[in-house]
mmCIF file of C-alpha atoms in Angstrom:
data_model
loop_
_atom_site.group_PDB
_atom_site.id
_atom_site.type_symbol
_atom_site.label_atom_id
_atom_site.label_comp_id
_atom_site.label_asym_id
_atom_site.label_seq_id
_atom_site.Cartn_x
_atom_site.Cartn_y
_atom_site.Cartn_z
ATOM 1 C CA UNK G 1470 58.118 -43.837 33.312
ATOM 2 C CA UNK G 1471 61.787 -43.617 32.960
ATOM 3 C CA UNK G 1472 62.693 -43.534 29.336
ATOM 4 C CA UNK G 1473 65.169 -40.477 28.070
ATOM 5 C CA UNK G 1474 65.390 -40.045 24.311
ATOM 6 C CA UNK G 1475 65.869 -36.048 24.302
ATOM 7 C CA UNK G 1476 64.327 -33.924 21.957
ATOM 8 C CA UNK G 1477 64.263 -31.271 24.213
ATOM 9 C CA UNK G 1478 65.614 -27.547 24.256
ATOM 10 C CA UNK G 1479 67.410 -27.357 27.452
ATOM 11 C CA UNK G 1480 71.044 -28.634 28.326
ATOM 12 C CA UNK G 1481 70.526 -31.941 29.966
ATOM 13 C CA UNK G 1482 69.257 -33.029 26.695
ATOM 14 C CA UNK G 1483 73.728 -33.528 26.727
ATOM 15 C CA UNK G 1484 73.298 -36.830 28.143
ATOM 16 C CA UNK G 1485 70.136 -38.403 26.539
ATOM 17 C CA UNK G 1486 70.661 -37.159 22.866
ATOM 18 C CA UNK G 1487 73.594 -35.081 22.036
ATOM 19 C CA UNK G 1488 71.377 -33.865 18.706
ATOM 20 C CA UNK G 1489 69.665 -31.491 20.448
ATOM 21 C CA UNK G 1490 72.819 -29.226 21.455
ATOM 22 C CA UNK G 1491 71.989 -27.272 17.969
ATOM 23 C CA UNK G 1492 68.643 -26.802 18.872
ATOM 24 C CA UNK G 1493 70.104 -24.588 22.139
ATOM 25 C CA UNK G 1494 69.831 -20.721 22.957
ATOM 26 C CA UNK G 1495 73.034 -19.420 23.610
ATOM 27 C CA UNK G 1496 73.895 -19.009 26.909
ATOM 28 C CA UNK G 1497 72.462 -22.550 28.378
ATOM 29 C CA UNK G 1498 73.825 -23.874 30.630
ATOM 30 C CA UNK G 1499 73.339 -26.556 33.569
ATOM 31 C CA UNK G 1500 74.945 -26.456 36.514
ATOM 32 C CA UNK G 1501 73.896 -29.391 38.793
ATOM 33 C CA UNK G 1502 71.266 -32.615 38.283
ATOM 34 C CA UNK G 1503 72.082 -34.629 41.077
ATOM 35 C CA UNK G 1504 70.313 -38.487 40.850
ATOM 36 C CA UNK G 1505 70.758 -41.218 43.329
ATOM 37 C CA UNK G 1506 68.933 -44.912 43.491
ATOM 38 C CA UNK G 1507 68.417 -47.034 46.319
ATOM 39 C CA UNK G 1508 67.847 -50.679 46.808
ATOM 40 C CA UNK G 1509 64.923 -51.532 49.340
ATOM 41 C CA UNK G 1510 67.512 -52.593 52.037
ATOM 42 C CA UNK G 1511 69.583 -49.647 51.522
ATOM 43 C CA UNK G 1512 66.259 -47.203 52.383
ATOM 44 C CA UNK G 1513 65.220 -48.998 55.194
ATOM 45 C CA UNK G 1514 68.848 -48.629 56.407
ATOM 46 C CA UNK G 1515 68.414 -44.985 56.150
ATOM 47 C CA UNK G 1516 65.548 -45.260 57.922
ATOM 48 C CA UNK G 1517 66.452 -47.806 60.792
ATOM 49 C CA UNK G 1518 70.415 -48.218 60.798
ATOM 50 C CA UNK G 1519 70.244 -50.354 64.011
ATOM 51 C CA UNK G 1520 67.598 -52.940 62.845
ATOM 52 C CA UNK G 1521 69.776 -53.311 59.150
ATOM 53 C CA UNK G 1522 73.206 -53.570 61.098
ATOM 54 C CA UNK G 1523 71.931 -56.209 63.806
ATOM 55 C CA UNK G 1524 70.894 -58.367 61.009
ATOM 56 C CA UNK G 1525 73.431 -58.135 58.456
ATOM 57 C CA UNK G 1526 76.131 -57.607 60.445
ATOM 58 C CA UNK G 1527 79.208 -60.124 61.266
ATOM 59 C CA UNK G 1528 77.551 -62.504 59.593
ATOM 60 C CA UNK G 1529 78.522 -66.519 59.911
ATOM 61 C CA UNK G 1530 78.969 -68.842 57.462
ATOM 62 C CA UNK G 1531 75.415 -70.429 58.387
ATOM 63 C CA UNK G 1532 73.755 -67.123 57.985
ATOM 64 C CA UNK G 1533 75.521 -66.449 54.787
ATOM 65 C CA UNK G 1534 73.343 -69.141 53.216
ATOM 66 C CA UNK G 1535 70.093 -67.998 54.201
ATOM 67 C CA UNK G 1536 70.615 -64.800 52.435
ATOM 68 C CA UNK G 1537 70.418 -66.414 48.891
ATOM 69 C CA UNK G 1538 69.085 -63.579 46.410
ATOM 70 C CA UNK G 1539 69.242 -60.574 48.266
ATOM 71 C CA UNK G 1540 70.344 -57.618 46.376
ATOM 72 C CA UNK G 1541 71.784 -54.604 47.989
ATOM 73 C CA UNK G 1542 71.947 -51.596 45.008
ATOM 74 C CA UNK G 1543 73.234 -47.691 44.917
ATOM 75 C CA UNK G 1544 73.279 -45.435 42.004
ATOM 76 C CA UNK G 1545 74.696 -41.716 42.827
ATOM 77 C CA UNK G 1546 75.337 -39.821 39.592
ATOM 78 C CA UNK G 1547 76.502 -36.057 39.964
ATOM 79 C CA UNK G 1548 76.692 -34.227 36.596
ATOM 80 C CA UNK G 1549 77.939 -30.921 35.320
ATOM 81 C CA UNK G 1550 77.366 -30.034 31.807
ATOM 82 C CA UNK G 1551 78.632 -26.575 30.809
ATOM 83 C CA UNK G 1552 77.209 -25.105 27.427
ATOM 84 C CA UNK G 1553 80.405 -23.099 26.540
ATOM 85 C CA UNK G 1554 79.325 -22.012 22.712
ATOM 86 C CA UNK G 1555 75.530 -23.044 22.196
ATOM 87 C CA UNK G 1556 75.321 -20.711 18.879
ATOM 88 C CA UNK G 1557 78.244 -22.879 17.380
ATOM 89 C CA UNK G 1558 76.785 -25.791 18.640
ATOM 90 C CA UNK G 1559 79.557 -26.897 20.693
ATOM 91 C CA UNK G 1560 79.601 -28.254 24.840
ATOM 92 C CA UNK G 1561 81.865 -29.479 27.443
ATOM 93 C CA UNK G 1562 81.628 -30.939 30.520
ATOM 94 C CA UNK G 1563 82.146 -32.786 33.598
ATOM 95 C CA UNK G 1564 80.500 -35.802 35.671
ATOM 96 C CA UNK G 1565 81.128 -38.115 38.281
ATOM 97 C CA UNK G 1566 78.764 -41.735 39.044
ATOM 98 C CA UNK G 1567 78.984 -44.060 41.898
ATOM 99 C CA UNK G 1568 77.286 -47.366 41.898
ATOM 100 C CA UNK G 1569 77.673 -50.334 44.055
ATOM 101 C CA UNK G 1570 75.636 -53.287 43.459
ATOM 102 C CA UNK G 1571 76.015 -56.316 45.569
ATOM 103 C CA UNK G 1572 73.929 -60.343 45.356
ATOM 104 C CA UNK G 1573 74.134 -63.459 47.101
ATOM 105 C CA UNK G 1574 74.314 -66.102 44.453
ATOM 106 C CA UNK G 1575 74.156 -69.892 44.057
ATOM 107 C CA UNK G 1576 72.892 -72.595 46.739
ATOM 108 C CA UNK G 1577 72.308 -72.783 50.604
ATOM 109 C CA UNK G 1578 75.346 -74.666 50.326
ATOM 110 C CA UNK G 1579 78.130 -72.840 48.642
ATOM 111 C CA UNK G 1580 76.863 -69.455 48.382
ATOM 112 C CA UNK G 1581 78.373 -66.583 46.511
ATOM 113 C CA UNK G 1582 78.771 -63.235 46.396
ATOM 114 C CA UNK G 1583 78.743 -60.997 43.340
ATOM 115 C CA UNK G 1584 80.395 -57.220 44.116
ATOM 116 C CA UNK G 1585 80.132 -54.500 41.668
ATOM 117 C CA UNK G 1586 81.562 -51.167 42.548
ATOM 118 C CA UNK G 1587 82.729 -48.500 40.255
ATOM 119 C CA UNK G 1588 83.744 -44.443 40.916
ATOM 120 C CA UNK G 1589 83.484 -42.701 36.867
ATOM 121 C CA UNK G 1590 85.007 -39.394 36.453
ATOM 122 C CA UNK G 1591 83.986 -38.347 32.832
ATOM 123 C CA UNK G 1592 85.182 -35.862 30.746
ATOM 124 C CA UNK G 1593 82.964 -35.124 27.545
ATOM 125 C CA UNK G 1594 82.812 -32.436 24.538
ATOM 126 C CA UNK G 1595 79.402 -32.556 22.473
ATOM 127 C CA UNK G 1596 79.166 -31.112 19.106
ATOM 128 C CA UNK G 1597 76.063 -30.889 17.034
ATOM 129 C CA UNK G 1598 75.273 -29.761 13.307
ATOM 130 C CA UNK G 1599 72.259 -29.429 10.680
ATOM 131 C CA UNK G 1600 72.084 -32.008 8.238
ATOM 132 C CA UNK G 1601 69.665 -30.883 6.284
ATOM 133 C CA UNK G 1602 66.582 -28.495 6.583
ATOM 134 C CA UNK G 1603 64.850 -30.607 9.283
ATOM 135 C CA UNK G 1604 67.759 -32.780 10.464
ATOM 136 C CA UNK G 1605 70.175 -32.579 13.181
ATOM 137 C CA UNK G 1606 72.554 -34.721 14.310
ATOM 138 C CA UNK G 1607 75.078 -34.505 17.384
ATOM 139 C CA UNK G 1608 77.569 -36.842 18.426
ATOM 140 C CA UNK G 1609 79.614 -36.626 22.355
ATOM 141 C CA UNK G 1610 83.072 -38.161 22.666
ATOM 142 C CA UNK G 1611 84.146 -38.737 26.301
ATOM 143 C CA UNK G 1612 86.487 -39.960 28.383
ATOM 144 C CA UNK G 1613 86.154 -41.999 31.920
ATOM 145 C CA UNK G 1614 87.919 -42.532 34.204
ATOM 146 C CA UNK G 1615 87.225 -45.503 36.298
ATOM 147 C CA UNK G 1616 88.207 -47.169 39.825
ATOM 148 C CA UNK G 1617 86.280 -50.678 40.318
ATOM 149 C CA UNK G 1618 85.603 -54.207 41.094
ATOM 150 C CA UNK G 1619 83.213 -56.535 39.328
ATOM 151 C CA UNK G 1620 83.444 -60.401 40.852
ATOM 152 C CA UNK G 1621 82.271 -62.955 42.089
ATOM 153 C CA UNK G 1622 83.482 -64.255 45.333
ATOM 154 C CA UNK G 1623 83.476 -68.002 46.131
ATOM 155 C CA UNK G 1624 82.336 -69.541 49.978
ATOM 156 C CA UNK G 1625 85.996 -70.354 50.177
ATOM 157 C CA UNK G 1626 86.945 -66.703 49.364
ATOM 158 C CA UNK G 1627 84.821 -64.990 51.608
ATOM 159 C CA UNK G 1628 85.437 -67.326 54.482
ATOM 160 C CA UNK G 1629 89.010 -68.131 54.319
ATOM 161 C CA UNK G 1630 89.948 -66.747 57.421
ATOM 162 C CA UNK G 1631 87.551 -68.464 60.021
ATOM 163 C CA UNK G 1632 83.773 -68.339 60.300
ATOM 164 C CA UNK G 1633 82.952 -64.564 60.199
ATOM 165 C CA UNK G 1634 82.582 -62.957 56.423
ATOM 166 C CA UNK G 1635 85.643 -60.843 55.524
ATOM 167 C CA UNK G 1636 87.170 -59.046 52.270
ATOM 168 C CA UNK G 1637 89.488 -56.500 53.667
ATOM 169 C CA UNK G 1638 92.684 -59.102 53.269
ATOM 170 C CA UNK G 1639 91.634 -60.012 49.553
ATOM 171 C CA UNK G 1640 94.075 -59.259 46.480
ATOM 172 C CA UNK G 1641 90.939 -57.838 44.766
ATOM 173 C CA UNK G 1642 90.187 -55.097 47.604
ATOM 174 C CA UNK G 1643 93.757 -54.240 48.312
ATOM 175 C CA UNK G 1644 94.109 -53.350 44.502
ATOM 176 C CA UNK G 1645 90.917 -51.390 44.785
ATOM 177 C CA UNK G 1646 91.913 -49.329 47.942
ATOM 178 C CA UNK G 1647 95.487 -48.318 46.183
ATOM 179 C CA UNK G 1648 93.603 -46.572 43.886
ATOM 180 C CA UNK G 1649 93.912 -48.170 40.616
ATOM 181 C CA UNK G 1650 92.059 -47.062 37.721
ATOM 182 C CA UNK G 1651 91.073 -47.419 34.178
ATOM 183 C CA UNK G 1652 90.288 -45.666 31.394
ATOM 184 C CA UNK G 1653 87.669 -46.158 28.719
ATOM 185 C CA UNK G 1654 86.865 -43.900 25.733
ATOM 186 C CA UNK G 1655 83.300 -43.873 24.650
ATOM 187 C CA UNK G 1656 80.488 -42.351 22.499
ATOM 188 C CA UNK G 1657 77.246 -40.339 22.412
ATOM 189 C CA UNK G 1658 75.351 -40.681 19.353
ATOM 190 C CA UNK G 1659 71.620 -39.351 18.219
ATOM 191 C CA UNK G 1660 69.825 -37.452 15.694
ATOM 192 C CA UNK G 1661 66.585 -35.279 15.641
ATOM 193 C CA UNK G 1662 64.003 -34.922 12.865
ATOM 194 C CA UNK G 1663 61.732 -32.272 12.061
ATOM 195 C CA UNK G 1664 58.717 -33.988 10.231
ATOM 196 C CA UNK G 1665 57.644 -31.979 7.131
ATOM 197 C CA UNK G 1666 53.862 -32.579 7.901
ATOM 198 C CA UNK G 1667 51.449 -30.736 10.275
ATOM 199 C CA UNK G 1668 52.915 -27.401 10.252
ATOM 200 C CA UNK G 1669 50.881 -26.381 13.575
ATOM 201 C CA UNK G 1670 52.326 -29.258 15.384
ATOM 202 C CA UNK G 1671 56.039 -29.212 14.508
ATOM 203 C CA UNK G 1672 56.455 -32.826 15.426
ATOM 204 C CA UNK G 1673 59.769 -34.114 15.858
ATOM 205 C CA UNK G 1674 61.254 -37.779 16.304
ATOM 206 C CA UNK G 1675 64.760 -38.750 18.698
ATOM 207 C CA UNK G 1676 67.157 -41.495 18.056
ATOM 208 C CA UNK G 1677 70.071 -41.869 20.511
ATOM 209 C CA UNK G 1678 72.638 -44.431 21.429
ATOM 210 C CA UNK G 1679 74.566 -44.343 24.541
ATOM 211 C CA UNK G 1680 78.225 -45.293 25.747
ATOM 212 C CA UNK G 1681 79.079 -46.866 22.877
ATOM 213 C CA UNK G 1682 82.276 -48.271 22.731
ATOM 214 C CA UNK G 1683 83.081 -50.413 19.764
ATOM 215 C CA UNK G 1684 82.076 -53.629 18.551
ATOM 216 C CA UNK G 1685 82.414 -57.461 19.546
ATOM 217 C CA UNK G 1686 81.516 -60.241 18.240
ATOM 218 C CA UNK G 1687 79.711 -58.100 15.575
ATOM 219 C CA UNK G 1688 77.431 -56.737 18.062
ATOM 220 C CA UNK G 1689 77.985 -52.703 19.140
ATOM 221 C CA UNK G 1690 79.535 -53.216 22.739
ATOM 222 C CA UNK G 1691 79.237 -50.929 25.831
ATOM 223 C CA UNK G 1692 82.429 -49.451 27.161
ATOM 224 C CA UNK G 1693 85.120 -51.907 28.462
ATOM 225 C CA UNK G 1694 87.694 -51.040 31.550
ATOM 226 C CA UNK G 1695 90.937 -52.871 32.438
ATOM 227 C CA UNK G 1696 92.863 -55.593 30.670
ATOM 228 C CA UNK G 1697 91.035 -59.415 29.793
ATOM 229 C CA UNK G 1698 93.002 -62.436 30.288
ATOM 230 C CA UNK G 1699 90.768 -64.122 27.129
ATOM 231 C CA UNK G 1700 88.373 -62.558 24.974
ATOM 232 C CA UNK G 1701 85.370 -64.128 27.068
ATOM 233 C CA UNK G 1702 86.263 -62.844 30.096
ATOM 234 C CA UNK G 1703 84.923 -60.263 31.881
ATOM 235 C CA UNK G 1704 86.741 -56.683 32.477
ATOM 236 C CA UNK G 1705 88.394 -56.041 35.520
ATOM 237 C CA UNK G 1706 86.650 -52.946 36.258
ATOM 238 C CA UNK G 1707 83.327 -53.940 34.676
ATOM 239 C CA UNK G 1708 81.834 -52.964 31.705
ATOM 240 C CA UNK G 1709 79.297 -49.424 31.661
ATOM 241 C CA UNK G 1710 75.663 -50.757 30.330
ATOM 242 C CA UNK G 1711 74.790 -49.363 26.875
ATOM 243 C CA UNK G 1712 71.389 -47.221 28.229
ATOM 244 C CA UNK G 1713 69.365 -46.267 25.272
ATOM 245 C CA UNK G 1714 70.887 -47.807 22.822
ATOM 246 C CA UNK G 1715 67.612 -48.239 20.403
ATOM 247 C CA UNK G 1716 66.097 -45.042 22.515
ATOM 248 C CA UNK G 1717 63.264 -43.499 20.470
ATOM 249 C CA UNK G 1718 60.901 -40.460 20.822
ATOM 250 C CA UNK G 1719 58.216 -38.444 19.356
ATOM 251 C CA UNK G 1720 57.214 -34.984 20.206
ATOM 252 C CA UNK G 1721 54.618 -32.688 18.547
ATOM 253 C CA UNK G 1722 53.685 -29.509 20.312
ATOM 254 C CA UNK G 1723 50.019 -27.709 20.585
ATOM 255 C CA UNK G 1724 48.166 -24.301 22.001
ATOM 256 C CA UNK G 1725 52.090 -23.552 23.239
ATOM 257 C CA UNK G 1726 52.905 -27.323 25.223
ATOM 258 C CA UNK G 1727 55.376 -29.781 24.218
ATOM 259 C CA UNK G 1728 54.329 -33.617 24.200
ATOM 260 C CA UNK G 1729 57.178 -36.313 24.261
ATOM 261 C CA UNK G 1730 56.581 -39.377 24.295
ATOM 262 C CA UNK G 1731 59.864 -41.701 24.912
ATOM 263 C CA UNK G 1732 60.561 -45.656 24.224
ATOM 264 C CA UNK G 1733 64.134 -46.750 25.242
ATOM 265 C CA UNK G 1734 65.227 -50.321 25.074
ATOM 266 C CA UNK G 1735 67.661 -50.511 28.354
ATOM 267 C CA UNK G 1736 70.633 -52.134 28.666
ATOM 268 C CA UNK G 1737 71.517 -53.403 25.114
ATOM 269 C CA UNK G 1738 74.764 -55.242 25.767
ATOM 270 C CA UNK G 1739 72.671 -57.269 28.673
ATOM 271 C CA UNK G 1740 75.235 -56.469 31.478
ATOM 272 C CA UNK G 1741 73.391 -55.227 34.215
ATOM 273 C CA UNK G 1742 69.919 -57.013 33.292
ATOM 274 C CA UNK G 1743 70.738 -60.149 31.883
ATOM 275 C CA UNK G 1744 68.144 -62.119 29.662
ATOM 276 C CA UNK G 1745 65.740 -61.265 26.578
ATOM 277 C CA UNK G 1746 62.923 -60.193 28.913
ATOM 278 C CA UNK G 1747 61.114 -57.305 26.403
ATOM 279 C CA UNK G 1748 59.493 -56.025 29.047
ATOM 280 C CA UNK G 1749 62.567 -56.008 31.731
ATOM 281 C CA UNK G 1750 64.940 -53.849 29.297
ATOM 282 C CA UNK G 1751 61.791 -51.493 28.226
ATOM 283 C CA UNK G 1752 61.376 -47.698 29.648
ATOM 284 C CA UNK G 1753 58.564 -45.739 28.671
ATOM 285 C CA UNK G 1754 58.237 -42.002 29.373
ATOM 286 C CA UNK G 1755 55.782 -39.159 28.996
ATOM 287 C CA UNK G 1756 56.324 -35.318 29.382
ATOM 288 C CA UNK G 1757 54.542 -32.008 28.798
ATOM 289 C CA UNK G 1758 57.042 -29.202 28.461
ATOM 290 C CA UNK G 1759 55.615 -25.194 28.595
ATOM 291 C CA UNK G 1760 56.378 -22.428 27.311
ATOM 292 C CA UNK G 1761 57.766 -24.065 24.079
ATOM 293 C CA UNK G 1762 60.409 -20.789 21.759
ATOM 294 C CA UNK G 1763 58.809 -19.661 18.713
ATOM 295 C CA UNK G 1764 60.590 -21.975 16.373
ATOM 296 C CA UNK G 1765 58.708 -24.775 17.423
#
């Protein structure tokens, strides 16, 4: 249950469908919504340091290879939107993310390892407007700024300096500890619809897209960071995953409770989950909201 196509009346609805900043009291505002995500290693780690460190640390070439698929994965997002002007439907505000995502790739042999990291400040301003009698629509311009890595280390790069796994000396890490950074410029897109039916329920539908940040190869692409030697390469500092890019929700309301129900297709530009898997790249979510204004 972890799908976010807003169609709510509160101020996170900012990041999951930037329609529903005209639907806003004025005065909203929210100050803090703190979310973090931890791989299975990285909770028993906080749970038993000693056990983690004595088996994954100063690791050999030998016991690289036995390590083949392991996944170590942190998501820390700290946001700070700031309804400035809900009555004139505009917003600004800040956020920061941290995610680090490591995996040992390829063969017993000549294993790999694939290092993600990225620090995103983000600067946004929202603005939302009626389209019609039942239709709003809201878009949310931002910029990021980004410091990060996204590689994949040979055998020969991890272990050029003797047997024991190190990265400190590598080009790639240096660059990443001076501090160099990126900037993308993205967009927030969505719309929500007041059906004209069943007066008593005031149902409404949510359509969002999510870090959208141009097209390629005639698809809508997520939002690039750093130069590309060739068009097929990957960005330097990794590319952000388009989340909710064919989001999609439905919400009626009865006896005073909100219903939502949520459908989000995840990770549209298939960077973080790779592959046509429906059912990997689905998110379904349910929520009951009370005490619901008197405009539905």
């Amino acid at each position: 249950l972890d799908a976010y196509t807003a169609v709510g009346d509160e101020a996170s609805t900012l990041f999951h469908n930037p329609a529903g900043l005209a639907r806003l009291p004025g005065g909203s505002v929210e100050v803090f919504n703190p979310q973090l995500g931890l791989s299975k290693i990285l909770n028993e780690a906080l749970v038993d340091p000693d056990a983690i460190s004595n088996k994954y640390g100063n690791l050999t070439s030998s016991d690289f290879g036995s390590l083949l698929g392991t996944k170590l994965y942190a998501d820390l997002q700290l946001r700070l939107p700031i309804v400035t002007d809900a009555e004139d439907n505009g917003a600004w505000g800040i956020a920061a993310e941290v995610l680090t995502f490591t995996e040992v790739l390829g063969n017993p042999v000549l294993p790999a390892l694939k290092v993600e990291y990225f620090y995103d400040q983000i600067l946004f301003s929202a603005y939302a407007f009626e389209a019609g009698p039942q239709l709003t629509v809201g878009f949310t311009p931002k910029i990021i700024s980004r410091v990060g890595l996204n590689k994949v280390f040979s055998f020969g790069e991890l272990f050029a300096a003797g047997d024991q796994l190190s990265l400190e000396d590598h080009p790639d890490f240096k660059t990443l500890n001076d501090g160099t950074t990126y900037l993308g410029i993205g967009l927030d897109a969505g719309f929500i619809f007041e059906l004209p039916y069943w007066d008593g329920w005031n149902p409404r539908i949510g359509l969002s897209a999510l870090n959208i940040g141009g097209m390629e190869n005639s698809k809508i692409a997520g939002i690039t960071f750093g130069p590309r030697e060739n068009a097929f390469d990957d960005p330097i500092g990794g590319e952000l995953p388009q989340i909710n890019t064919l989001g999609f929700a439905v919400s009626p309301h009865f006896g005073g409770v909100r219903y939502t129900l949520s459908f989000d297709y995840v990770d549209y530009t298939h960077t973080v989950l790779p592959g046509d898997d429906l059912l990997l790249h689905t998110r379904l979510g349910f929520e009951a909201a009370i005490g619901v204004r008197e405009d539905g």
